[in-house]
mmCIF file of C-alpha atoms (C1' of nucleotides) in Angstrom:
data_model
loop_
_atom_site.group_PDB
_atom_site.id
_atom_site.type_symbol
_atom_site.label_atom_id
_atom_site.label_comp_id
_atom_site.label_asym_id
_atom_site.label_seq_id
_atom_site.Cartn_x
_atom_site.Cartn_y
_atom_site.Cartn_z
ATOM 1 C CA MET A 1 0.000 0.000 0.000
ATOM 2 C CA PRO A 2 1.560 3.296 -1.109
ATOM 3 C CA ARG A 3 2.160 6.337 1.034
ATOM 4 C CA PHE A 4 0.024 9.351 0.089
ATOM 5 C CA ASP A 5 1.518 11.396 -2.732
ATOM 6 C CA PRO A 6 -0.479 14.538 -3.594
ATOM 7 C CA SER A 7 0.793 14.590 -7.163
ATOM 8 C CA GLU A 8 -0.994 11.387 -8.035
ATOM 9 C CA LEU A 9 -4.341 12.618 -6.764
ATOM 10 C CA GLN A 10 -5.940 13.134 -10.148
ATOM 11 C CA SER A 11 -3.871 10.651 -12.100
ATOM 12 C CA GLY A 12 -6.462 7.926 -11.847
ATOM 13 C CA SER A 13 -4.311 5.665 -9.731
ATOM 14 C CA SER A 14 -6.848 5.169 -6.961
ATOM 15 C CA ASP A 15 -10.249 3.499 -7.018
ATOM 16 C CA LEU A 16 -11.945 6.807 -6.321
ATOM 17 C CA GLU A 17 -10.267 8.669 -9.167
ATOM 18 C CA GLU A 18 -11.476 6.031 -11.592
ATOM 19 C CA LEU A 19 -15.132 6.520 -10.689
ATOM 20 C CA ILE A 20 -17.231 8.684 -12.959
ATOM 21 C CA GLY A 21 -19.511 9.784 -10.153
ATOM 22 C CA TYR A 22 -16.653 11.069 -8.033
ATOM 23 C CA ASN A 23 -15.080 13.025 -10.881
ATOM 24 C CA LEU A 24 -18.465 14.441 -11.793
ATOM 25 C CA LYS A 25 -18.989 15.662 -8.271
ATOM 26 C CA ARG A 26 -15.556 17.229 -7.929
ATOM 27 C CA ALA A 27 -15.885 18.983 -11.292
ATOM 28 C CA TYR A 28 -19.331 20.214 -10.319
ATOM 29 C CA VAL A 29 -17.962 21.661 -7.082
ATOM 30 C CA VAL A 30 -15.317 23.584 -9.017
ATOM 31 C CA VAL A 31 -17.942 25.235 -11.195
ATOM 32 C CA GLN A 32 -20.362 25.738 -8.329
ATOM 33 C CA ASN A 33 -17.774 27.613 -6.270
ATOM 34 C CA ASP A 34 -17.073 29.876 -9.194
ATOM 35 C CA TYR A 35 -20.815 30.420 -9.700
ATOM 36 C CA ARG A 36 -21.128 31.518 -6.113
ATOM 37 C CA ASP A 37 -18.312 33.994 -6.492
ATOM 38 C CA VAL A 38 -20.101 35.540 -9.458
ATOM 39 C CA LEU A 39 -23.766 35.318 -8.452
ATOM 40 C CA GLY A 40 -23.119 35.918 -4.771
ATOM 41 C CA GLU A 41 -22.514 39.621 -5.315
ATOM 42 C CA ASP A 42 -26.127 39.937 -6.344
ATOM 43 C CA HIS A 43 -27.396 37.578 -3.638
ATOM 44 C CA LEU A 44 -28.720 35.182 -6.251
ATOM 45 C CA ALA A 45 -28.284 31.489 -5.423
ATOM 46 C CA PRO A 46 -27.697 29.164 -8.380
ATOM 47 C CA ARG A 47 -31.150 27.637 -8.026
ATOM 48 C CA MET A 48 -32.722 31.125 -8.002
ATOM 49 C CA PHE A 49 -30.887 31.855 -11.190
ATOM 50 C CA SER A 50 -32.090 28.612 -12.776
ATOM 51 C CA ALA A 51 -35.701 29.260 -11.837
ATOM 52 C CA LEU A 52 -35.499 32.854 -13.019
ATOM 53 C CA SER A 53 -33.972 31.774 -16.300
ATOM 54 C CA LEU A 54 -36.763 29.347 -17.105
ATOM 55 C CA THR A 55 -39.523 31.796 -16.251
ATOM 56 C CA MET A 56 -37.888 34.303 -18.577
ATOM 57 C CA GLN A 57 -37.830 31.877 -21.451
ATOM 58 C CA TYR A 58 -41.133 30.032 -21.143
ATOM 59 C CA GLU A 59 -44.466 31.746 -21.057
ATOM 60 C CA ASN A 60 -46.805 31.294 -18.117
ATOM 61 C CA LEU A 61 -44.951 28.511 -16.367
ATOM 62 C CA THR A 62 -46.607 27.207 -13.229
ATOM 63 C CA GLN A 63 -44.612 26.253 -10.156
ATOM 64 C CA SER A 64 -45.294 22.606 -10.876
ATOM 65 C CA ASP A 65 -43.919 23.026 -14.391
ATOM 66 C CA LEU A 66 -40.823 24.635 -12.973
ATOM 67 C CA ALA A 67 -40.313 21.938 -10.361
ATOM 68 C CA ARG A 68 -40.499 19.236 -13.022
ATOM 69 C CA MET A 69 -38.094 21.068 -15.284
ATOM 70 C CA LEU A 70 -35.587 21.619 -12.498
ATOM 71 C CA GLY A 71 -35.982 18.100 -11.162
ATOM 72 C CA ILE A 72 -36.957 19.152 -7.645
ATOM 73 C CA GLU A 73 -40.120 18.871 -5.547
ATOM 74 C CA ARG A 74 -42.941 21.402 -5.823
ATOM 75 C CA SER A 75 -42.610 22.278 -2.157
ATOM 76 C CA GLY A 76 -39.031 23.382 -2.672
ATOM 77 C CA LEU A 77 -40.099 25.971 -5.180
ATOM 78 C CA VAL A 78 -42.270 28.007 -2.873
ATOM 79 C CA ALA A 79 -39.352 29.711 -1.138
ATOM 80 C CA ILE A 80 -37.596 30.296 -4.443
ATOM 81 C CA VAL A 81 -40.617 31.956 -6.033
ATOM 82 C CA ASP A 82 -41.327 33.872 -2.813
ATOM 83 C CA ASP A 83 -37.855 35.343 -3.015
ATOM 84 C CA LEU A 84 -37.987 36.171 -6.713
ATOM 85 C CA GLU A 85 -41.406 37.747 -6.288
ATOM 86 C CA ALA A 86 -40.324 39.731 -3.225
ATOM 87 C CA ARG A 87 -37.466 41.182 -5.248
ATOM 88 C CA GLY A 88 -39.867 42.190 -7.984
ATOM 89 C CA PHE A 89 -38.489 39.919 -10.690
ATOM 90 C CA LEU A 90 -41.721 38.039 -11.367
ATOM 91 C CA ALA A 91 -45.332 37.881 -10.241
ATOM 92 C CA ARG A 92 -47.717 35.068 -9.410
ATOM 93 C CA THR A 93 -50.742 35.726 -11.600
ATOM 94 C CA SER A 94 -54.037 33.875 -11.664
ATOM 95 C CA VAL A 95 -54.928 31.866 -14.756
ATOM 96 C CA PRO A 96 -58.443 31.929 -16.230
ATOM 97 C CA GLY A 97 -59.898 28.428 -16.408
ATOM 98 C CA ASP A 98 -58.013 26.808 -13.535
ATOM 99 C CA ARG A 99 -58.100 28.533 -10.214
ATOM 100 C CA ARG A 100 -55.575 26.154 -8.681
ATOM 101 C CA VAL A 101 -52.627 27.400 -10.690
ATOM 102 C CA GLN A 102 -50.727 30.646 -10.700
ATOM 103 C CA ALA A 103 -48.609 31.467 -13.703
ATOM 104 C CA LEU A 104 -45.181 32.961 -13.130
ATOM 105 C CA VAL A 105 -44.882 36.155 -15.144
ATOM 106 C CA PRO A 106 -41.589 38.042 -15.341
ATOM 107 C CA THR A 107 -41.546 41.784 -14.754
ATOM 108 C CA GLU A 108 -39.636 44.340 -16.786
ATOM 109 C CA ASN A 109 -37.362 44.746 -13.807
ATOM 110 C CA GLY A 110 -36.833 40.985 -13.714
ATOM 111 C CA ARG A 111 -35.915 40.874 -17.387
ATOM 112 C CA GLY A 112 -33.337 43.573 -16.992
ATOM 113 C CA PHE A 113 -31.822 41.884 -13.980
ATOM 114 C CA TYR A 114 -31.786 38.520 -15.711
ATOM 115 C CA ASP A 115 -30.084 39.902 -18.806
ATOM 116 C CA ASP A 116 -27.308 41.203 -16.582
ATOM 117 C CA MET A 117 -27.003 37.929 -14.728
ATOM 118 C CA ILE A 118 -26.916 35.639 -17.750
ATOM 119 C CA ALA A 119 -24.197 37.836 -19.234
ATOM 120 C CA LYS A 120 -22.190 37.573 -16.025
ATOM 121 C CA VAL A 121 -22.613 33.803 -15.843
ATOM 122 C CA ARG A 122 -21.591 33.345 -19.467
ATOM 123 C CA ALA A 123 -18.545 35.506 -18.952
ATOM 124 C CA HIS A 124 -17.606 33.504 -15.888
ATOM 125 C CA GLU A 125 -17.922 30.201 -17.748
ATOM 126 C CA ALA A 126 -15.910 31.556 -20.671
ATOM 127 C CA GLU A 127 -13.131 32.455 -18.291
ATOM 128 C CA LEU A 128 -13.303 29.316 -16.157
ATOM 129 C CA PHE A 129 -13.141 27.105 -19.249
ATOM 130 C CA SER A 130 -10.710 29.232 -21.196
ATOM 131 C CA GLU A 131 -8.194 26.369 -21.202
ATOM 132 C CA MET A 132 -10.660 24.134 -23.029
ATOM 133 C CA THR A 133 -11.211 24.200 -26.769
ATOM 134 C CA ARG A 134 -14.619 24.802 -28.311
ATOM 135 C CA ASN A 135 -14.534 21.197 -29.425
ATOM 136 C CA GLU A 136 -13.842 19.881 -25.929
ATOM 137 C CA ILE A 137 -16.680 21.919 -24.472
ATOM 138 C CA GLU A 138 -19.047 20.730 -27.189
ATOM 139 C CA THR A 139 -18.058 17.120 -26.502
ATOM 140 C CA LEU A 140 -18.455 17.561 -22.761
ATOM 141 C CA MET A 141 -21.941 19.007 -23.158
ATOM 142 C CA GLN A 142 -23.033 16.129 -25.381
ATOM 143 C CA LEU A 143 -21.759 13.551 -22.917
ATOM 144 C CA LEU A 144 -23.401 15.272 -19.946
ATOM 145 C CA LYS A 145 -26.711 15.419 -21.780
ATOM 146 C CA LYS A 146 -26.373 11.749 -22.614
ATOM 147 C CA ILE A 147 -25.990 10.969 -18.919
ATOM 148 C CA ARG A 148 -29.040 13.100 -18.170
ATOM 149 C CA ARG A 149 -31.108 11.252 -20.743
ATOM 150 C CA GLY A 150 -30.280 8.002 -18.955
ATOM 151 C CA GLU A 151 -31.883 9.220 -15.729
ATOM 152 C CA LYS A 152 -34.182 6.674 -14.142
ATOM 153 C CA ARG A 153 -37.630 8.143 -13.640
ATOM 154 C CA LYS A 154 -39.407 7.495 -10.369
ATOM 155 C CA MET B 1 -41.519 33.713 -26.128
ATOM 156 C CA PRO B 2 -42.340 30.042 -26.632
ATOM 157 C CA ARG B 3 -44.790 27.954 -24.637
ATOM 158 C CA PHE B 4 -43.148 25.238 -22.558
ATOM 159 C CA ASP B 5 -42.498 22.065 -24.550
ATOM 160 C CA PRO B 6 -41.004 19.237 -22.481
ATOM 161 C CA SER B 7 -39.369 17.640 -25.515
ATOM 162 C CA GLU B 8 -37.009 20.533 -25.986
ATOM 163 C CA LEU B 9 -35.799 20.479 -22.407
ATOM 164 C CA GLN B 10 -32.376 19.047 -23.098
ATOM 165 C CA SER B 11 -32.028 20.209 -26.660
ATOM 166 C CA GLY B 12 -29.985 23.225 -25.717
ATOM 167 C CA SER B 13 -32.604 25.699 -26.819
ATOM 168 C CA SER B 14 -32.730 27.600 -23.532
ATOM 169 C CA ASP B 15 -30.068 29.668 -21.826
ATOM 170 C CA LEU B 16 -29.912 27.188 -18.966
ATOM 171 C CA GLU B 17 -29.366 24.153 -21.160
ATOM 172 C CA GLU B 18 -26.399 25.847 -22.751
ATOM 173 C CA LEU B 19 -24.593 26.355 -19.455
ATOM 174 C CA ILE B 20 -21.874 23.879 -18.551
ATOM 175 C CA GLY B 21 -22.452 24.295 -14.832
ATOM 176 C CA TYR B 22 -26.132 23.452 -15.084
ATOM 177 C CA ASN B 23 -25.545 20.344 -17.170
ATOM 178 C CA LEU B 24 -22.792 19.269 -14.822
ATOM 179 C CA LYS B 25 -25.097 19.546 -11.872
ATOM 180 C CA ARG B 26 -27.967 17.692 -13.478
ATOM 181 C CA ALA B 27 -25.667 14.881 -14.624
ATOM 182 C CA TYR B 28 -24.168 14.701 -11.159
ATOM 183 C CA VAL B 29 -27.619 14.372 -9.601
ATOM 184 C CA VAL B 30 -28.425 11.463 -11.915
ATOM 185 C CA VAL B 31 -25.348 9.562 -10.776
ATOM 186 C CA GLN B 32 -25.776 10.579 -7.158
ATOM 187 C CA ASN B 33 -29.320 9.227 -7.032
ATOM 188 C CA ASP B 34 -28.136 5.935 -8.438
ATOM 189 C CA TYR B 35 -25.290 5.863 -5.900
ATOM 190 C CA ARG B 36 -27.763 6.272 -3.103
ATOM 191 C CA ASP B 37 -29.862 3.397 -4.385
ATOM 192 C CA VAL B 38 -26.779 1.177 -4.333
ATOM 193 C CA LEU B 39 -24.928 2.372 -1.230
ATOM 194 C CA GLY B 40 -28.074 3.103 0.739
ATOM 195 C CA GLU B 41 -28.734 -0.584 1.370
ATOM 196 C CA ASP B 42 -25.558 -0.657 3.431
ATOM 197 C CA HIS B 43 -26.197 2.742 5.048
ATOM 198 C CA LEU B 44 -23.025 4.128 3.530
ATOM 199 C CA ALA B 45 -23.301 7.737 2.356
ATOM 200 C CA PRO B 46 -21.245 8.647 -0.716
ATOM 201 C CA ARG B 47 -18.833 10.741 1.341
ATOM 202 C CA MET B 48 -18.352 7.825 3.764
ATOM 203 C CA PHE B 49 -17.498 5.658 0.813
ATOM 204 C CA SER B 50 -15.008 8.203 -0.517
ATOM 205 C CA ALA B 51 -13.274 8.550 2.838
ATOM 206 C CA LEU B 52 -13.192 4.784 3.320
ATOM 207 C CA SER B 53 -11.782 4.277 -0.152
ATOM 208 C CA LEU B 54 -8.871 6.642 0.412
ATOM 209 C CA THR B 55 -7.951 5.177 3.798
ATOM 210 C CA MET B 56 -7.890 1.739 2.179
ATOM 211 C CA GLN B 57 -5.500 2.844 -0.516
ATOM 212 C CA TYR B 58 -3.130 5.183 1.299
ATOM 213 C CA GLU B 59 -1.164 4.187 4.356
ATOM 214 C CA ASN B 60 -1.534 6.105 7.582
ATOM 215 C CA LEU B 61 -3.570 9.005 6.280
ATOM 216 C CA THR B 62 -4.388 11.667 8.855
ATOM 217 C CA GLN B 63 -7.743 13.387 8.972
ATOM 218 C CA SER B 64 -6.156 16.541 7.644
ATOM 219 C CA ASP B 65 -4.726 14.592 4.698
ATOM 220 C CA LEU B 66 -8.153 13.156 3.991
ATOM 221 C CA ALA B 67 -9.869 16.524 4.195
ATOM 222 C CA ARG B 68 -7.436 18.024 1.706
ATOM 223 C CA MET B 69 -7.827 15.092 -0.662
ATOM 224 C CA LEU B 70 -11.610 15.239 -0.526
ATOM 225 C CA GLY B 71 -11.706 19.025 -0.762
ATOM 226 C CA ILE B 72 -13.658 19.543 2.455
ATOM 227 C CA GLU B 73 -12.876 21.102 5.832
ATOM 228 C CA ARG B 74 -11.145 19.144 8.586
ATOM 229 C CA SER B 75 -14.059 19.695 10.924
ATOM 230 C CA GLY B 76 -16.382 17.928 8.523
ATOM 231 C CA LEU B 77 -14.332 14.780 8.715
ATOM 232 C CA VAL B 78 -14.752 14.156 12.408
ATOM 233 C CA ALA B 79 -18.279 12.788 12.057
ATOM 234 C CA ILE B 80 -17.300 10.717 9.037
ATOM 235 C CA VAL B 81 -14.368 9.089 10.809
ATOM 236 C CA ASP B 82 -16.450 8.669 13.980
ATOM 237 C CA ASP B 83 -18.975 6.691 11.976
ATOM 238 C CA LEU B 84 -16.438 4.563 10.131
ATOM 239 C CA GLU B 85 -14.626 3.836 13.374
ATOM 240 C CA ALA B 86 -17.848 3.010 15.216
ATOM 241 C CA ARG B 87 -18.667 0.469 12.527
ATOM 242 C CA GLY B 88 -15.267 -1.108 12.930
ATOM 243 C CA PHE B 89 -13.947 -0.278 9.467
ATOM 244 C CA LEU B 90 -10.907 1.685 10.631
ATOM 245 C CA ALA B 91 -9.161 2.867 13.779
ATOM 246 C CA ARG B 92 -7.594 6.129 14.899
ATOM 247 C CA THR B 93 -4.088 5.172 15.946
ATOM 248 C CA SER B 94 -1.416 7.365 17.517
ATOM 249 C CA VAL B 95 1.669 8.142 15.488
ATOM 250 C CA PRO B 96 5.141 8.108 17.066
ATOM 251 C CA GLY B 97 6.886 11.440 16.598
ATOM 252 C CA ASP B 98 3.847 13.698 16.411
ATOM 253 C CA ARG B 99 1.322 13.434 19.173
ATOM 254 C CA ARG B 100 -1.122 15.767 17.458
ATOM 255 C CA VAL B 101 -2.015 13.408 14.653
ATOM 256 C CA GLN B 102 -3.866 10.137 14.585
ATOM 257 C CA ALA B 103 -3.370 7.902 11.572
ATOM 258 C CA LEU B 104 -6.422 6.204 10.088
ATOM 259 C CA VAL B 105 -5.746 2.482 9.847
ATOM 260 C CA PRO B 106 -8.217 0.154 8.124
ATOM 261 C CA THR B 107 -9.290 -3.050 9.877
ATOM 262 C CA GLU B 108 -9.618 -6.459 8.245
ATOM 263 C CA ASN B 109 -13.349 -6.074 8.603
ATOM 264 C CA GLY B 110 -13.151 -2.688 6.894
ATOM 265 C CA ARG B 111 -11.190 -4.103 3.978
ATOM 266 C CA GLY B 112 -13.708 -6.854 3.410
ATOM 267 C CA PHE B 113 -16.580 -4.404 3.542
ATOM 268 C CA TYR B 114 -14.842 -2.005 1.208
ATOM 269 C CA ASP B 115 -14.068 -4.714 -1.346
ATOM 270 C CA ASP B 116 -17.783 -5.516 -1.478
ATOM 271 C CA MET B 117 -18.744 -1.862 -1.797
ATOM 272 C CA ILE B 118 -16.296 -0.936 -4.543
ATOM 273 C CA ALA B 119 -17.490 -3.941 -6.524
ATOM 274 C CA LYS B 120 -21.097 -2.813 -6.101
ATOM 275 C CA VAL B 121 -20.284 0.762 -7.099
ATOM 276 C CA ARG B 122 -18.370 -0.339 -10.187
ATOM 277 C CA ALA B 123 -21.201 -2.625 -11.222
ATOM 278 C CA HIS B 124 -23.666 0.218 -10.759
ATOM 279 C CA GLU B 125 -21.571 2.569 -12.912
ATOM 280 C CA ALA B 126 -21.152 -0.106 -15.573
ATOM 281 C CA GLU B 127 -24.908 -0.477 -15.765
ATOM 282 C CA LEU B 128 -25.747 3.226 -15.517
ATOM 283 C CA PHE B 129 -23.322 4.060 -18.332
ATOM 284 C CA SER B 130 -24.000 0.979 -20.430
ATOM 285 C CA GLU B 131 -25.242 3.189 -23.270
ATOM 286 C CA MET B 132 -21.896 4.948 -23.475
ATOM 287 C CA THR B 133 -18.887 3.578 -25.322
ATOM 288 C CA ARG B 134 -15.558 3.005 -23.638
ATOM 289 C CA ASN B 135 -14.221 5.852 -25.714
ATOM 290 C CA GLU B 136 -16.947 8.236 -24.581
ATOM 291 C CA ILE B 137 -16.331 7.405 -20.938
ATOM 292 C CA GLU B 138 -12.585 7.866 -21.360
ATOM 293 C CA THR B 139 -13.160 11.252 -22.985
ATOM 294 C CA LEU B 140 -15.587 12.316 -20.285
ATOM 295 C CA MET B 141 -13.134 11.414 -17.525
ATOM 296 C CA GLN B 142 -10.343 13.383 -19.177
ATOM 297 C CA LEU B 143 -12.543 16.452 -19.552
ATOM 298 C CA LEU B 144 -13.779 16.267 -15.961
ATOM 299 C CA LYS B 145 -10.222 15.981 -14.676
ATOM 300 C CA LYS B 146 -9.267 18.962 -16.805
ATOM 301 C CA ILE B 147 -11.993 20.998 -15.132
ATOM 302 C CA ARG B 148 -10.756 19.855 -11.740
ATOM 303 C CA ARG B 149 -7.215 20.907 -12.529
ATOM 304 C CA GLY B 150 -8.517 24.407 -13.266
ATOM 305 C CA GLU B 151 -9.886 24.785 -9.739
ATOM 306 C CA LYS B 152 -9.008 28.083 -8.123
ATOM 307 C CA ARG B 153 -7.175 27.505 -4.868
ATOM 308 C CA LYS B 154 -8.087 29.620 -1.876
ATOM 309 C "C1'" DT C 1 3.312 31.013 15.362
ATOM 310 C "C1'" DA C 2 1.311 27.132 12.946
ATOM 311 C "C1'" DT C 3 -1.065 22.699 12.786
ATOM 312 C "C1'" DT C 4 -4.221 18.661 14.430
ATOM 313 C "C1'" DG C 5 -8.231 17.226 15.994
ATOM 314 C "C1'" DT C 6 -12.348 18.708 17.948
ATOM 315 C "C1'" DT C 7 -16.884 21.069 19.244
ATOM 316 C "C1'" DA C 8 -20.568 24.229 18.551
ATOM 317 C "C1'" DT C 9 -23.134 26.412 15.446
ATOM 318 C "C1'" DA C 10 -25.492 27.838 11.388
ATOM 319 C "C1'" DC C 11 -26.680 27.790 6.624
ATOM 320 C "C1'" DT C 12 -28.071 25.740 2.104
ATOM 321 C "C1'" DC C 13 -30.462 22.407 -0.399
ATOM 322 C "C1'" DT C 14 -33.697 19.069 -0.573
ATOM 323 C "C1'" DA C 15 -37.289 15.545 0.589
ATOM 324 C "C1'" DT C 16 -41.537 13.829 2.946
ATOM 325 C "C1'" DA C 17 -45.918 14.279 4.731
ATOM 326 C "C1'" DA C 18 -49.935 16.543 5.407
ATOM 327 C "C1'" DC C 19 -53.264 20.199 4.477
ATOM 328 C "C1'" DT C 20 -56.662 23.312 1.379
ATOM 329 C "C1'" DA C 21 -58.744 24.502 -2.626
ATOM 330 C "C1'" DT C 22 -59.740 23.309 -6.597
ATOM 331 C "C1'" DA C 23 -60.487 20.073 -10.758
ATOM 332 C "C1'" DT D 1 -59.648 10.747 -7.131
ATOM 333 C "C1'" DA D 2 -56.039 13.716 -8.713
ATOM 334 C "C1'" DT D 3 -53.513 18.090 -8.958
ATOM 335 C "C1'" DA D 4 -51.590 22.971 -7.470
ATOM 336 C "C1'" DG D 5 -49.821 25.448 -4.064
ATOM 337 C "C1'" DT D 6 -48.511 25.591 0.585
ATOM 338 C "C1'" DT D 7 -46.623 24.691 5.375
ATOM 339 C "C1'" DA D 8 -44.013 22.270 8.765
ATOM 340 C "C1'" DT D 9 -40.409 19.522 9.538
ATOM 341 C "C1'" DA D 10 -36.302 16.915 9.191
ATOM 342 C "C1'" DG D 11 -32.091 15.330 7.288
ATOM 343 C "C1'" DA D 12 -27.833 15.655 4.468
ATOM 344 C "C1'" DG D 13 -23.728 18.137 3.564
ATOM 345 C "C1'" DT D 14 -20.854 21.742 4.427
ATOM 346 C "C1'" DA D 15 -18.570 26.007 6.336
ATOM 347 C "C1'" DT D 16 -16.897 29.168 10.033
ATOM 348 C "C1'" DA D 17 -15.068 30.174 14.351
ATOM 349 C "C1'" DA D 18 -13.096 28.993 18.354
ATOM 350 C "C1'" DC D 19 -10.431 25.969 21.554
ATOM 351 C "C1'" DA D 20 -6.724 22.731 23.692
ATOM 352 C "C1'" DA D 21 -2.791 20.128 22.787
ATOM 353 C "C1'" DT D 22 1.231 19.911 20.376
ATOM 354 C "C1'" DA D 23 4.833 21.258 17.085
#
DNA sequence: TATTGTTATACTCTATAACTATA
DNA sequence: TATAGTTATAGAGTATAACAATA
């Protein structure tokens, strides 16, 4: 059994380094930390950003729609929407024909804020991945989406 | 602005789907959920497995070593090691020459348990990624490690 | 002064279960 | 019966700050 040598940590010499799941997690943490540095200034958590993004791009989403799209439970979305609504980025609006649902409608203010944020996030990714070629990034995205498509539904 | 169409969710047509960080997270969640299905039977959380794996493969790791390798704080490791020690998988043993540190030494029992677990995890990954070619997996691993190497140190 | 292990504490993210009002 | 939104609650996972012992 070898003594610990830091230089071999990512060389794939240990069981852990050969696992896809572990590498996926560690890579995700790298990006997440950078996200927080960027979004944190504006007090926007990554999940807030994700929810805001989808409401900007799809008309009259309900909270249940959003939860399904983000892969989280409906109950978890209440606080997120509360926050986004409190900051004036979107509004819960009643929908004619089904009084159970409330569509999430972005405000002008919300659109302006979002446009700033998406620009910041894109700039941050461009810088964080500046060592990777366009081809590598393209390949990575395809492989990640392939993993996502293999998700086992409940 | 388009109406929500579930079929286009992963097609890259929205801002979110074009972000590396978002795809990384979603892919990670897919694997994580599968991990939990597999490791959960034996009440072994993913981070317990990671810590156990490293102590099996590196001689006389200290908790500080482990924390650095896993990218978490020292304080977070106390509970992990407590649990692994309570289950008889490893032991904190004093080290001659430095009375501050306690080396983490695997037990026979721990080795047997770990051998079972790593086999289960590998089988689970083989099945979860059965739609991907060996080449695709190799490429993915290289790209993930490249992202990890780009991590900004504190 | 710096490091190791530790405790206390708090925060984020998320899930489960139950409720209500609608359908 | 089923669904939308909601609340309460609990459990991971993690970080920060402080401390005693030791280097």
